[in-house]
PDB file of N, CA and C in Angstrom:
ATOM      1  N   MET K   1       0.842  -1.189   0.000  1.00 40.00           N
ATOM      2  CA  MET K   1       0.000   0.000   0.000  1.00 40.00           C
ATOM      3  C   MET K   1       0.884   1.248   0.000  1.00 40.00           C
ATOM      4  N   THR K   2       0.576   2.206  -0.835  1.00 48.00           N
ATOM      5  CA  THR K   2       1.356   3.417  -0.966  1.00 48.00           C
ATOM      6  C   THR K   2       0.975   4.427   0.101  1.00 48.00           C
ATOM      7  N   ASP K   3       1.970   5.002   0.716  1.00 56.00           N
ATOM      8  CA  ASP K   3       1.766   6.051   1.714  1.00 56.00           C
ATOM      9  C   ASP K   3       1.379   7.337   0.975  1.00 56.00           C
ATOM     10  N   ASN K   4       0.323   7.990   1.393  1.00 57.00           N
ATOM     11  CA  ASN K   4      -0.147   9.201   0.730  1.00 57.00           C
ATOM     12  C   ASN K   4       0.851  10.351   0.832  1.00 57.00           C
ATOM     13  N   ARG K   5       1.805  10.247   1.730  1.00 76.00           N
ATOM     14  CA  ARG K   5       2.806  11.303   1.879  1.00 76.00           C
ATOM     15  C   ARG K   5       3.947  11.150   0.882  1.00 76.00           C
ATOM     16  N   ASP K   6       4.034  10.016   0.182  1.00 83.00           N
ATOM     17  CA  ASP K   6       5.086   9.823  -0.811  1.00 83.00           C
ATOM     18  C   ASP K   6       4.909  10.833  -1.938  1.00 83.00           C
ATOM     19  N   ILE K   7       6.026  11.310  -2.440  1.00 87.00           N
ATOM     20  CA  ILE K   7       5.978  12.231  -3.570  1.00 87.00           C
ATOM     21  C   ILE K   7       6.841  11.671  -4.677  1.00 87.00           C
ATOM     22  N   THR K   8       6.647  12.166  -5.868  1.00 92.00           N
ATOM     23  CA  THR K   8       7.420  11.695  -7.009  1.00 92.00           C
ATOM     24  C   THR K   8       8.807  12.333  -7.003  1.00 92.00           C
ATOM     25  N   ILE K   9       9.686  11.763  -7.795  1.00 92.00           N
ATOM     26  CA  ILE K   9      11.025  12.341  -7.945  1.00 92.00           C
ATOM     27  C   ILE K   9      10.904  13.753  -8.507  1.00 92.00           C
ATOM     28  N   ARG K  10      10.009  13.942  -9.435  1.00 93.00           N
ATOM     29  CA  ARG K  10       9.805  15.277 -10.024  1.00 93.00           C
ATOM     30  C   ARG K  10       9.350  16.279  -8.954  1.00 93.00           C
ATOM     31  N   GLN K  11       8.416  15.880  -8.097  1.00 95.00           N
ATOM     32  CA  GLN K  11       7.940  16.783  -7.040  1.00 95.00           C
ATOM     33  C   GLN K  11       9.066  17.102  -6.057  1.00 95.00           C
ATOM     34  N   ALA K  12       9.848  16.099  -5.689  1.00 94.00           N
ATOM     35  CA  ALA K  12      10.966  16.325  -4.765  1.00 94.00           C
ATOM     36  C   ALA K  12      11.993  17.262  -5.391  1.00 94.00           C
ATOM     37  N   THR K  13      12.233  17.082  -6.680  1.00 96.00           N
ATOM     38  CA  THR K  13      13.178  17.952  -7.391  1.00 96.00           C
ATOM     39  C   THR K  13      12.665  19.386  -7.414  1.00 96.00           C
ATOM     40  N   GLU K  14      11.399  19.559  -7.702  1.00 96.00           N
ATOM     41  CA  GLU K  14      10.805  20.901  -7.730  1.00 96.00           C
ATOM     42  C   GLU K  14      10.890  21.573  -6.361  1.00 96.00           C
ATOM     43  N   GLU K  15      10.646  20.819  -5.304  1.00 96.00           N
ATOM     44  CA  GLU K  15      10.758  21.373  -3.948  1.00 96.00           C
ATOM     45  C   GLU K  15      12.187  21.821  -3.669  1.00 96.00           C
ATOM     46  N   LEU K  16      13.142  20.997  -4.077  1.00 96.00           N
ATOM     47  CA  LEU K  16      14.553  21.323  -3.872  1.00 96.00           C
ATOM     48  C   LEU K  16      14.931  22.584  -4.646  1.00 96.00           C
ATOM     49  N   LEU K  17      14.418  22.703  -5.865  1.00 97.00           N
ATOM     50  CA  LEU K  17      14.717  23.875  -6.691  1.00 97.00           C
ATOM     51  C   LEU K  17      14.146  25.167  -6.106  1.00 97.00           C
ATOM     52  N   CYS K  18      13.161  25.050  -5.234  1.00 97.00           N
ATOM     53  CA  CYS K  18      12.560  26.235  -4.603  1.00 97.00           C
ATOM     54  C   CYS K  18      13.369  26.746  -3.416  1.00 97.00           C
ATOM     55  N   THR K  19      14.369  25.983  -2.989  1.00 97.00           N
ATOM     56  CA  THR K  19      15.173  26.413  -1.849  1.00 97.00           C
ATOM     57  C   THR K  19      16.123  27.530  -2.260  1.00 97.00           C
ATOM     58  N   GLN K  20      16.524  28.307  -1.295  1.00 97.00           N
ATOM     59  CA  GLN K  20      17.432  29.429  -1.551  1.00 97.00           C
ATOM     60  C   GLN K  20      18.763  28.967  -2.134  1.00 97.00           C
ATOM     61  N   ILE K  21      19.290  27.865  -1.641  1.00 96.00           N
ATOM     62  CA  ILE K  21      20.582  27.405  -2.142  1.00 96.00           C
ATOM     63  C   ILE K  21      20.500  27.039  -3.624  1.00 96.00           C
ATOM     64  N   PHE K  22      19.408  26.410  -4.054  1.00 97.00           N
ATOM     65  CA  PHE K  22      19.282  26.065  -5.466  1.00 97.00           C
ATOM     66  C   PHE K  22      18.928  27.273  -6.316  1.00 97.00           C
ATOM     67  N   GLN K  23      18.250  28.236  -5.760  1.00 97.00           N
ATOM     68  CA  GLN K  23      18.018  29.478  -6.497  1.00 97.00           C
ATOM     69  C   GLN K  23      19.349  30.187  -6.734  1.00 97.00           C
ATOM     70  N   ASN K  24      20.243  30.143  -5.738  1.00 97.00           N
ATOM     71  CA  ASN K  24      21.582  30.717  -5.908  1.00 97.00           C
ATOM     72  C   ASN K  24      22.386  29.944  -6.942  1.00 97.00           C
ATOM     73  N   ILE K  25      22.288  28.619  -6.907  1.00 97.00           N
ATOM     74  CA  ILE K  25      23.006  27.790  -7.892  1.00 97.00           C
ATOM     75  C   ILE K  25      22.521  28.121  -9.300  1.00 97.00           C
ATOM     76  N   ALA K  26      21.221  28.229  -9.479  1.00 97.00           N
ATOM     77  CA  ALA K  26      20.661  28.560 -10.791  1.00 97.00           C
ATOM     78  C   ALA K  26      21.126  29.939 -11.253  1.00 97.00           C
ATOM     79  N   ARG K  27      21.165  30.881 -10.335  1.00 97.00           N
ATOM     80  CA  ARG K  27      21.605  32.233 -10.678  1.00 97.00           C
ATOM     81  C   ARG K  27      23.089  32.262 -11.048  1.00 97.00           C
ATOM     82  N   ARG K  28      23.906  31.528 -10.283  1.00 97.00           N
ATOM     83  CA  ARG K  28      25.352  31.560 -10.496  1.00 97.00           C
ATOM     84  C   ARG K  28      25.795  30.701 -11.681  1.00 97.00           C
ATOM     85  N   ASN K  29      25.064  29.654 -11.980  1.00 97.00           N
ATOM     86  CA  ASN K  29      25.406  28.769 -13.096  1.00 97.00           C
ATOM     87  C   ASN K  29      24.372  28.956 -14.197  1.00 97.00           C
ATOM     88  N   ASN K  30      23.324  28.174 -14.163  1.00 96.00           N
ATOM     89  CA  ASN K  30      22.149  28.381 -15.009  1.00 96.00           C
ATOM     90  C   ASN K  30      21.056  27.443 -14.521  1.00 96.00           C
ATOM     91  N   LYS K  31      19.842  27.703 -14.981  1.00 96.00           N
ATOM     92  CA  LYS K  31      18.682  26.956 -14.507  1.00 96.00           C
ATOM     93  C   LYS K  31      18.784  25.471 -14.854  1.00 96.00           C
ATOM     94  N   GLN K  32      19.240  25.161 -16.047  1.00 97.00           N
ATOM     95  CA  GLN K  32      19.346  23.759 -16.458  1.00 97.00           C
ATOM     96  C   GLN K  32      20.338  22.996 -15.572  1.00 97.00           C
ATOM     97  N   PHE K  33      21.458  23.622 -15.248  1.00 98.00           N
ATOM     98  CA  PHE K  33      22.438  22.981 -14.366  1.00 98.00           C
ATOM     99  C   PHE K  33      21.809  22.703 -13.005  1.00 98.00           C
ATOM    100  N   ALA K  34      21.110  23.678 -12.453  1.00 97.00           N
ATOM    101  CA  ALA K  34      20.471  23.509 -11.144  1.00 97.00           C
ATOM    102  C   ALA K  34      19.427  22.393 -11.184  1.00 97.00           C
ATOM    103  N   GLN K  35      18.656  22.329 -12.263  1.00 97.00           N
ATOM    104  CA  GLN K  35      17.652  21.276 -12.392  1.00 97.00           C
ATOM    105  C   GLN K  35      18.293  19.895 -12.459  1.00 97.00           C
ATOM    106  N   ARG K  36      19.343  19.766 -13.232  1.00 97.00           N
ATOM    107  CA  ARG K  36      20.022  18.469 -13.353  1.00 97.00           C
ATOM    108  C   ARG K  36      20.677  18.068 -12.034  1.00 97.00           C
ATOM    109  N   LEU K  37      21.280  19.026 -11.349  1.00 97.00           N
ATOM    110  CA  LEU K  37      21.894  18.751 -10.051  1.00 97.00           C
ATOM    111  C   LEU K  37      20.839  18.310  -9.041  1.00 97.00           C
ATOM    112  N   ALA K  38      19.721  18.991  -9.008  1.00 97.00           N
ATOM    113  CA  ALA K  38      18.641  18.636  -8.080  1.00 97.00           C
ATOM    114  C   ALA K  38      18.126  17.228  -8.362  1.00 97.00           C
ATOM    115  N   MET K  39      17.955  16.881  -9.630  1.00 96.00           N
ATOM    116  CA  MET K  39      17.475  15.548  -9.993  1.00 96.00           C
ATOM    117  C   MET K  39      18.462  14.479  -9.540  1.00 96.00           C
ATOM    118  N   TRP K  40      19.751  14.708  -9.769  1.00 96.00           N
ATOM    119  CA  TRP K  40      20.766  13.738  -9.334  1.00 96.00           C
ATOM    120  C   TRP K  40      20.799  13.617  -7.819  1.00 96.00           C
ATOM    121  N   LEU K  41      20.676  14.726  -7.119  1.00 96.00           N
ATOM    122  CA  LEU K  41      20.692  14.673  -5.655  1.00 96.00           C
ATOM    123  C   LEU K  41      19.496  13.917  -5.104  1.00 96.00           C
ATOM    124  N   VAL K  42      18.327  14.128  -5.690  1.00 96.00           N
ATOM    125  CA  VAL K  42      17.134  13.397  -5.234  1.00 96.00           C
ATOM    126  C   VAL K  42      17.334  11.905  -5.461  1.00 96.00           C
ATOM    127  N   ARG K  43      17.816  11.524  -6.622  1.00 95.00           N
ATOM    128  CA  ARG K  43      18.060  10.107  -6.902  1.00 95.00           C
ATOM    129  C   ARG K  43      19.087   9.527  -5.929  1.00 95.00           C
ATOM    130  N   TYR K  44      20.156  10.264  -5.702  1.00 95.00           N
ATOM    131  CA  TYR K  44      21.222   9.832  -4.804  1.00 95.00           C
ATOM    132  C   TYR K  44      20.684   9.642  -3.384  1.00 95.00           C
ATOM    133  N   ILE K  45      19.881  10.596  -2.936  1.00 95.00           N
ATOM    134  CA  ILE K  45      19.277  10.514  -1.602  1.00 95.00           C
ATOM    135  C   ILE K  45      18.387   9.280  -1.492  1.00 95.00           C
ATOM    136  N   LEU K  46      17.609   9.011  -2.523  1.00 94.00           N
ATOM    137  CA  LEU K  46      16.723   7.844  -2.502  1.00 94.00           C
ATOM    138  C   LEU K  46      17.515   6.537  -2.446  1.00 94.00           C
ATOM    139  N   ILE K  47      18.608   6.464  -3.182  1.00 94.00           N
ATOM    140  CA  ILE K  47      19.449   5.256  -3.155  1.00 94.00           C
ATOM    141  C   ILE K  47      20.044   5.060  -1.768  1.00 94.00           C
ATOM    142  N   ILE K  48      20.598   6.120  -1.216  1.00 95.00           N
ATOM    143  CA  ILE K  48      21.220   6.026   0.108  1.00 95.00           C
ATOM    144  C   ILE K  48      20.184   5.689   1.175  1.00 95.00           C
ATOM    145  N   SER K  49      19.026   6.307   1.084  1.00 95.00           N
ATOM    146  CA  SER K  49      17.956   6.025   2.033  1.00 95.00           C
ATOM    147  C   SER K  49      17.499   4.569   1.928  1.00 95.00           C
ATOM    148  N   SER K  50      17.390   4.071   0.717  1.00 94.00           N
ATOM    149  CA  SER K  50      16.998   2.671   0.516  1.00 94.00           C
ATOM    150  C   SER K  50      18.043   1.713   1.070  1.00 94.00           C
ATOM    151  N   MET K  51      19.315   2.070   0.902  1.00 94.00           N
ATOM    152  CA  MET K  51      20.386   1.237   1.440  1.00 94.00           C
ATOM    153  C   MET K  51      20.304   1.197   2.965  1.00 94.00           C
ATOM    154  N   ASN K  52      20.048   2.327   3.580  1.00 95.00           N
ATOM    155  CA  ASN K  52      19.925   2.370   5.032  1.00 95.00           C
ATOM    156  C   ASN K  52      18.745   1.530   5.495  1.00 95.00           C
ATOM    157  N   GLU K  53      17.634   1.669   4.809  1.00 95.00           N
ATOM    158  CA  GLU K  53      16.419   0.945   5.178  1.00 95.00           C
ATOM    159  C   GLU K  53      16.590  -0.566   5.022  1.00 95.00           C
ATOM    160  N   SER K  54      17.175  -0.990   3.917  1.00 95.00           N
ATOM    161  CA  SER K  54      17.272  -2.424   3.660  1.00 95.00           C
ATOM    162  C   SER K  54      18.461  -3.087   4.344  1.00 95.00           C
ATOM    163  N   LEU K  55      19.585  -2.376   4.433  1.00 94.00           N
ATOM    164  CA  LEU K  55      20.800  -2.972   4.990  1.00 94.00           C
ATOM    165  C   LEU K  55      21.044  -2.603   6.447  1.00 94.00           C
ATOM    166  N   GLN K  56      20.298  -1.607   6.937  1.00 95.00           N
ATOM    167  CA  GLN K  56      20.435  -1.155   8.323  1.00 95.00           C
ATOM    168  C   GLN K  56      21.881  -0.750   8.661  1.00 95.00           C
ATOM    169  N   ILE K  57      22.501   0.015   7.760  1.00 93.00           N
ATOM    170  CA  ILE K  57      23.842   0.539   8.036  1.00 93.00           C
ATOM    171  C   ILE K  57      23.773   2.064   8.042  1.00 93.00           C
ATOM    172  N   ASN K  58      24.700   2.670   8.768  1.00 93.00           N
ATOM    173  CA  ASN K  58      24.641   4.125   8.924  1.00 93.00           C
ATOM    174  C   ASN K  58      25.133   4.856   7.676  1.00 93.00           C
ATOM    175  N   LEU K  59      24.870   6.135   7.637  1.00 92.00           N
ATOM    176  CA  LEU K  59      25.178   6.964   6.479  1.00 92.00           C
ATOM    177  C   LEU K  59      26.649   6.917   6.109  1.00 92.00           C
ATOM    178  N   GLU K  60      27.519   7.073   7.085  1.00 90.00           N
ATOM    179  CA  GLU K  60      28.946   7.087   6.793  1.00 90.00           C
ATOM    180  C   GLU K  60      29.402   5.767   6.165  1.00 90.00           C
ATOM    181  N   GLN K  61      28.874   4.663   6.644  1.00 92.00           N
ATOM    182  CA  GLN K  61      29.240   3.366   6.078  1.00 92.00           C
ATOM    183  C   GLN K  61      28.712   3.223   4.654  1.00 92.00           C
ATOM    184  N   ILE K  62      27.517   3.718   4.412  1.00 93.00           N
ATOM    185  CA  ILE K  62      26.955   3.686   3.057  1.00 93.00           C
ATOM    186  C   ILE K  62      27.837   4.489   2.109  1.00 93.00           C
ATOM    187  N   LEU K  63      28.209   5.696   2.521  1.00 92.00           N
ATOM    188  CA  LEU K  63      29.043   6.542   1.679  1.00 92.00           C
ATOM    189  C   LEU K  63      30.417   5.927   1.455  1.00 92.00           C
ATOM    190  N   LEU K  64      30.955   5.314   2.481  1.00 91.00           N
ATOM    191  CA  LEU K  64      32.242   4.624   2.338  1.00 91.00           C
ATOM    192  C   LEU K  64      32.113   3.450   1.374  1.00 91.00           C
ATOM    193  N   ASN K  65      31.015   2.699   1.466  1.00 91.00           N
ATOM    194  CA  ASN K  65      30.782   1.584   0.549  1.00 91.00           C
ATOM    195  C   ASN K  65      30.641   2.064  -0.895  1.00 91.00           C
ATOM    196  N   LEU K  66      29.965   3.179  -1.086  1.00 91.00           N
ATOM    197  CA  LEU K  66      29.751   3.700  -2.440  1.00 91.00           C
ATOM    198  C   LEU K  66      30.997   4.338  -3.038  1.00 91.00           C
ATOM    199  N   HIS K  67      31.768   5.036  -2.205  1.00 91.00           N
ATOM    200  CA  HIS K  67      32.848   5.869  -2.733  1.00 91.00           C
ATOM    201  C   HIS K  67      34.250   5.458  -2.292  1.00 91.00           C
ATOM    202  N   GLY K  68      34.358   4.565  -1.347  1.00 90.00           N
ATOM    203  CA  GLY K  68      35.665   4.087  -0.908  1.00 90.00           C
ATOM    204  C   GLY K  68      36.569   5.191  -0.400  1.00 90.00           C
ATOM    205  N   ASP K  69      37.835   5.124  -0.790  1.00 89.00           N
ATOM    206  CA  ASP K  69      38.829   6.099  -0.331  1.00 89.00           C
ATOM    207  C   ASP K  69      38.504   7.520  -0.782  1.00 89.00           C
ATOM    208  N   ARG K  70      37.801   7.639  -1.890  1.00 92.00           N
ATOM    209  CA  ARG K  70      37.418   8.979  -2.355  1.00 92.00           C
ATOM    210  C   ARG K  70      36.513   9.669  -1.332  1.00 92.00           C
ATOM    211  N   PHE K  71      35.680   8.899  -0.642  1.00 89.00           N
ATOM    212  CA  PHE K  71      34.823   9.472   0.401  1.00 89.00           C
ATOM    213  C   PHE K  71      35.684  10.098   1.492  1.00 89.00           C
ATOM    214  N   LYS K  72      36.741   9.407   1.891  1.00 88.00           N
ATOM    215  CA  LYS K  72      37.629   9.945   2.933  1.00 88.00           C
ATOM    216  C   LYS K  72      38.266  11.253   2.472  1.00 88.00           C
ATOM    217  N   LYS K  73      38.677  11.325   1.207  1.00 90.00           N
ATOM    218  CA  LYS K  73      39.266  12.548   0.671  1.00 90.00           C
ATOM    219  C   LYS K  73      38.244  13.677   0.630  1.00 90.00           C
ATOM    220  N   ILE K  74      37.015  13.340   0.236  1.00 88.00           N
ATOM    221  CA  ILE K  74      35.944  14.341   0.179  1.00 88.00           C
ATOM    222  C   ILE K  74      35.677  14.906   1.565  1.00 88.00           C
ATOM    223  N   VAL K  75      35.630  14.046   2.567  1.00 87.00           N
ATOM    224  CA  VAL K  75      35.392  14.492   3.941  1.00 87.00           C
ATOM    225  C   VAL K  75      36.511  15.431   4.389  1.00 87.00           C
ATOM    226  N   THR K  76      37.739  15.071   4.107  1.00 88.00           N
ATOM    227  CA  THR K  76      38.876  15.903   4.489  1.00 88.00           C
ATOM    228  C   THR K  76      38.792  17.278   3.828  1.00 88.00           C
ATOM    229  N   ILE K  77      38.537  17.284   2.526  1.00 89.00           N
ATOM    230  CA  ILE K  77      38.463  18.549   1.788  1.00 89.00           C
ATOM    231  C   ILE K  77      37.290  19.399   2.261  1.00 89.00           C
ATOM    232  N   THR K  78      36.123  18.794   2.412  1.00 85.00           N
ATOM    233  CA  THR K  78      34.952  19.582   2.819  1.00 85.00           C
ATOM    234  C   THR K  78      35.059  20.058   4.258  1.00 85.00           C
ATOM    235  N   ASP K  79      35.666  19.248   5.125  1.00 86.00           N
ATOM    236  CA  ASP K  79      35.871  19.704   6.504  1.00 86.00           C
ATOM    237  C   ASP K  79      36.741  20.948   6.530  1.00 86.00           C
ATOM    238  N   LYS K  80      37.805  20.951   5.727  1.00 84.00           N
ATOM    239  CA  LYS K  80      38.684  22.126   5.667  1.00 84.00           C
ATOM    240  C   LYS K  80      37.946  23.317   5.073  1.00 84.00           C
ATOM    241  N   SER K  81      37.240  23.083   3.962  1.00 82.00           N
ATOM    242  CA  SER K  81      36.537  24.180   3.278  1.00 82.00           C
ATOM    243  C   SER K  81      35.435  24.769   4.143  1.00 82.00           C
ATOM    244  N   PHE K  82      34.579  23.915   4.693  1.00 79.00           N
ATOM    245  CA  PHE K  82      33.472  24.418   5.480  1.00 79.00           C
ATOM    246  C   PHE K  82      33.926  24.922   6.832  1.00 79.00           C
ATOM    247  N   GLY K  83      35.038  24.423   7.328  1.00 76.00           N
ATOM    248  CA  GLY K  83      35.609  24.968   8.552  1.00 76.00           C
ATOM    249  C   GLY K  83      36.034  26.399   8.340  1.00 76.00           C
ATOM    250  N   SER K  84      36.641  26.674   7.179  1.00 64.00           N
ATOM    251  CA  SER K  84      37.038  28.040   6.836  1.00 64.00           C
ATOM    252  C   SER K  84      35.828  28.932   6.692  1.00 64.00           C
ATOM    253  N   ILE K  85      34.810  28.436   6.022  1.00 55.00           N
ATOM    254  CA  ILE K  85      33.598  29.229   5.830  1.00 55.00           C
ATOM    255  C   ILE K  85      32.922  29.513   7.165  1.00 55.00           C
ATOM    256  N   LYS K  86      32.887  28.500   8.036  1.00 53.00           N
ATOM    257  CA  LYS K  86      32.252  28.689   9.344  1.00 53.00           C
ATOM    258  C   LYS K  86      32.983  29.768  10.136  1.00 53.00           C
ATOM    259  N   ASN K  87      34.313  29.767  10.079  1.00 53.00           N
ATOM    260  CA  ASN K  87      35.082  30.772  10.803  1.00 53.00           C
ATOM    261  C   ASN K  87      34.873  32.166  10.228  1.00 53.00           C
ATOM    262  N   GLU K  88      34.634  32.246   8.916  1.00 52.00           N
ATOM    263  CA  GLU K  88      34.429  33.535   8.269  1.00 52.00           C
ATOM    264  C   GLU K  88      32.971  33.969   8.311  1.00 52.00           C
ATOM    265  N   ASP K  89      32.090  33.110   8.784  1.00 49.00           N
ATOM    266  CA  ASP K  89      30.650  33.368   8.742  1.00 49.00           C
ATOM    267  C   ASP K  89      30.275  34.662   9.447  1.00 49.00           C
ATOM    268  N   ASP K  90      30.910  34.953  10.564  1.00 52.00           N
ATOM    269  CA  ASP K  90      30.587  36.167  11.295  1.00 52.00           C
ATOM    270  C   ASP K  90      30.927  37.414  10.484  1.00 52.00           C
ATOM    271  N   GLU K  91      31.972  37.307   9.645  1.00 52.00           N
ATOM    272  CA  GLU K  91      32.405  38.445   8.874  1.00 52.00           C
ATOM    273  C   GLU K  91      31.527  38.695   7.656  1.00 52.00           C
ATOM    274  N   CYS K  92      31.173  37.618   6.922  1.00 50.00           N
ATOM    275  CA  CYS K  92      30.466  37.821   5.660  1.00 50.00           C
ATOM    276  C   CYS K  92      28.957  37.632   5.782  1.00 50.00           C
ATOM    277  N   GLY K  93      28.491  36.885   6.763  1.00 51.00           N
ATOM    278  CA  GLY K  93      27.064  36.722   6.959  1.00 51.00           C
ATOM    279  C   GLY K  93      26.355  35.917   5.903  1.00 51.00           C
ATOM    280  N   LYS K  94      27.096  35.138   5.095  1.00 53.00           N
ATOM    281  CA  LYS K  94      26.484  34.324   4.050  1.00 53.00           C
ATOM    282  C   LYS K  94      26.725  32.862   4.329  1.00 53.00           C
ATOM    283  N   TYR K  95      25.812  32.023   3.851  1.00 49.00           N
ATOM    284  CA  TYR K  95      25.911  30.580   4.056  1.00 49.00           C
ATOM    285  C   TYR K  95      27.057  29.989   3.241  1.00 49.00           C
ATOM    286  N   ILE K  96      26.979  30.068   1.941  1.00 50.00           N
ATOM    287  CA  ILE K  96      28.027  29.527   1.085  1.00 50.00           C
ATOM    288  C   ILE K  96      28.621  30.628   0.233  1.00 50.00           C
ATOM    289  N   TRP K  97      27.769  31.436  -0.363  1.00 46.00           N
ATOM    290  CA  TRP K  97      28.287  32.473  -1.264  1.00 46.00           C
ATOM    291  C   TRP K  97      28.091  33.829  -0.684  1.00 46.00           C
TER     292      TRP K  97
END
């Protein structure tokens, strides 16, 4: 039986595109890029969520299984990048851009 709260991939993508971060992405790149990115992210989220539900493993383990050593590199790079942004947040007052 289908849960009435389920939404389609298209609806989830449209909701994501309405967020401020995706409006900024569309403005800085272009609308088509933002739409394609949103669609890939929704699909990726659904795969990861399904893996968690069926395999009962945590997010970090899922990402490690999917990406291997590259996941570790991504974590290192993003921790450094977002750490810098967090420290500068008081000065610039912006989330990412």
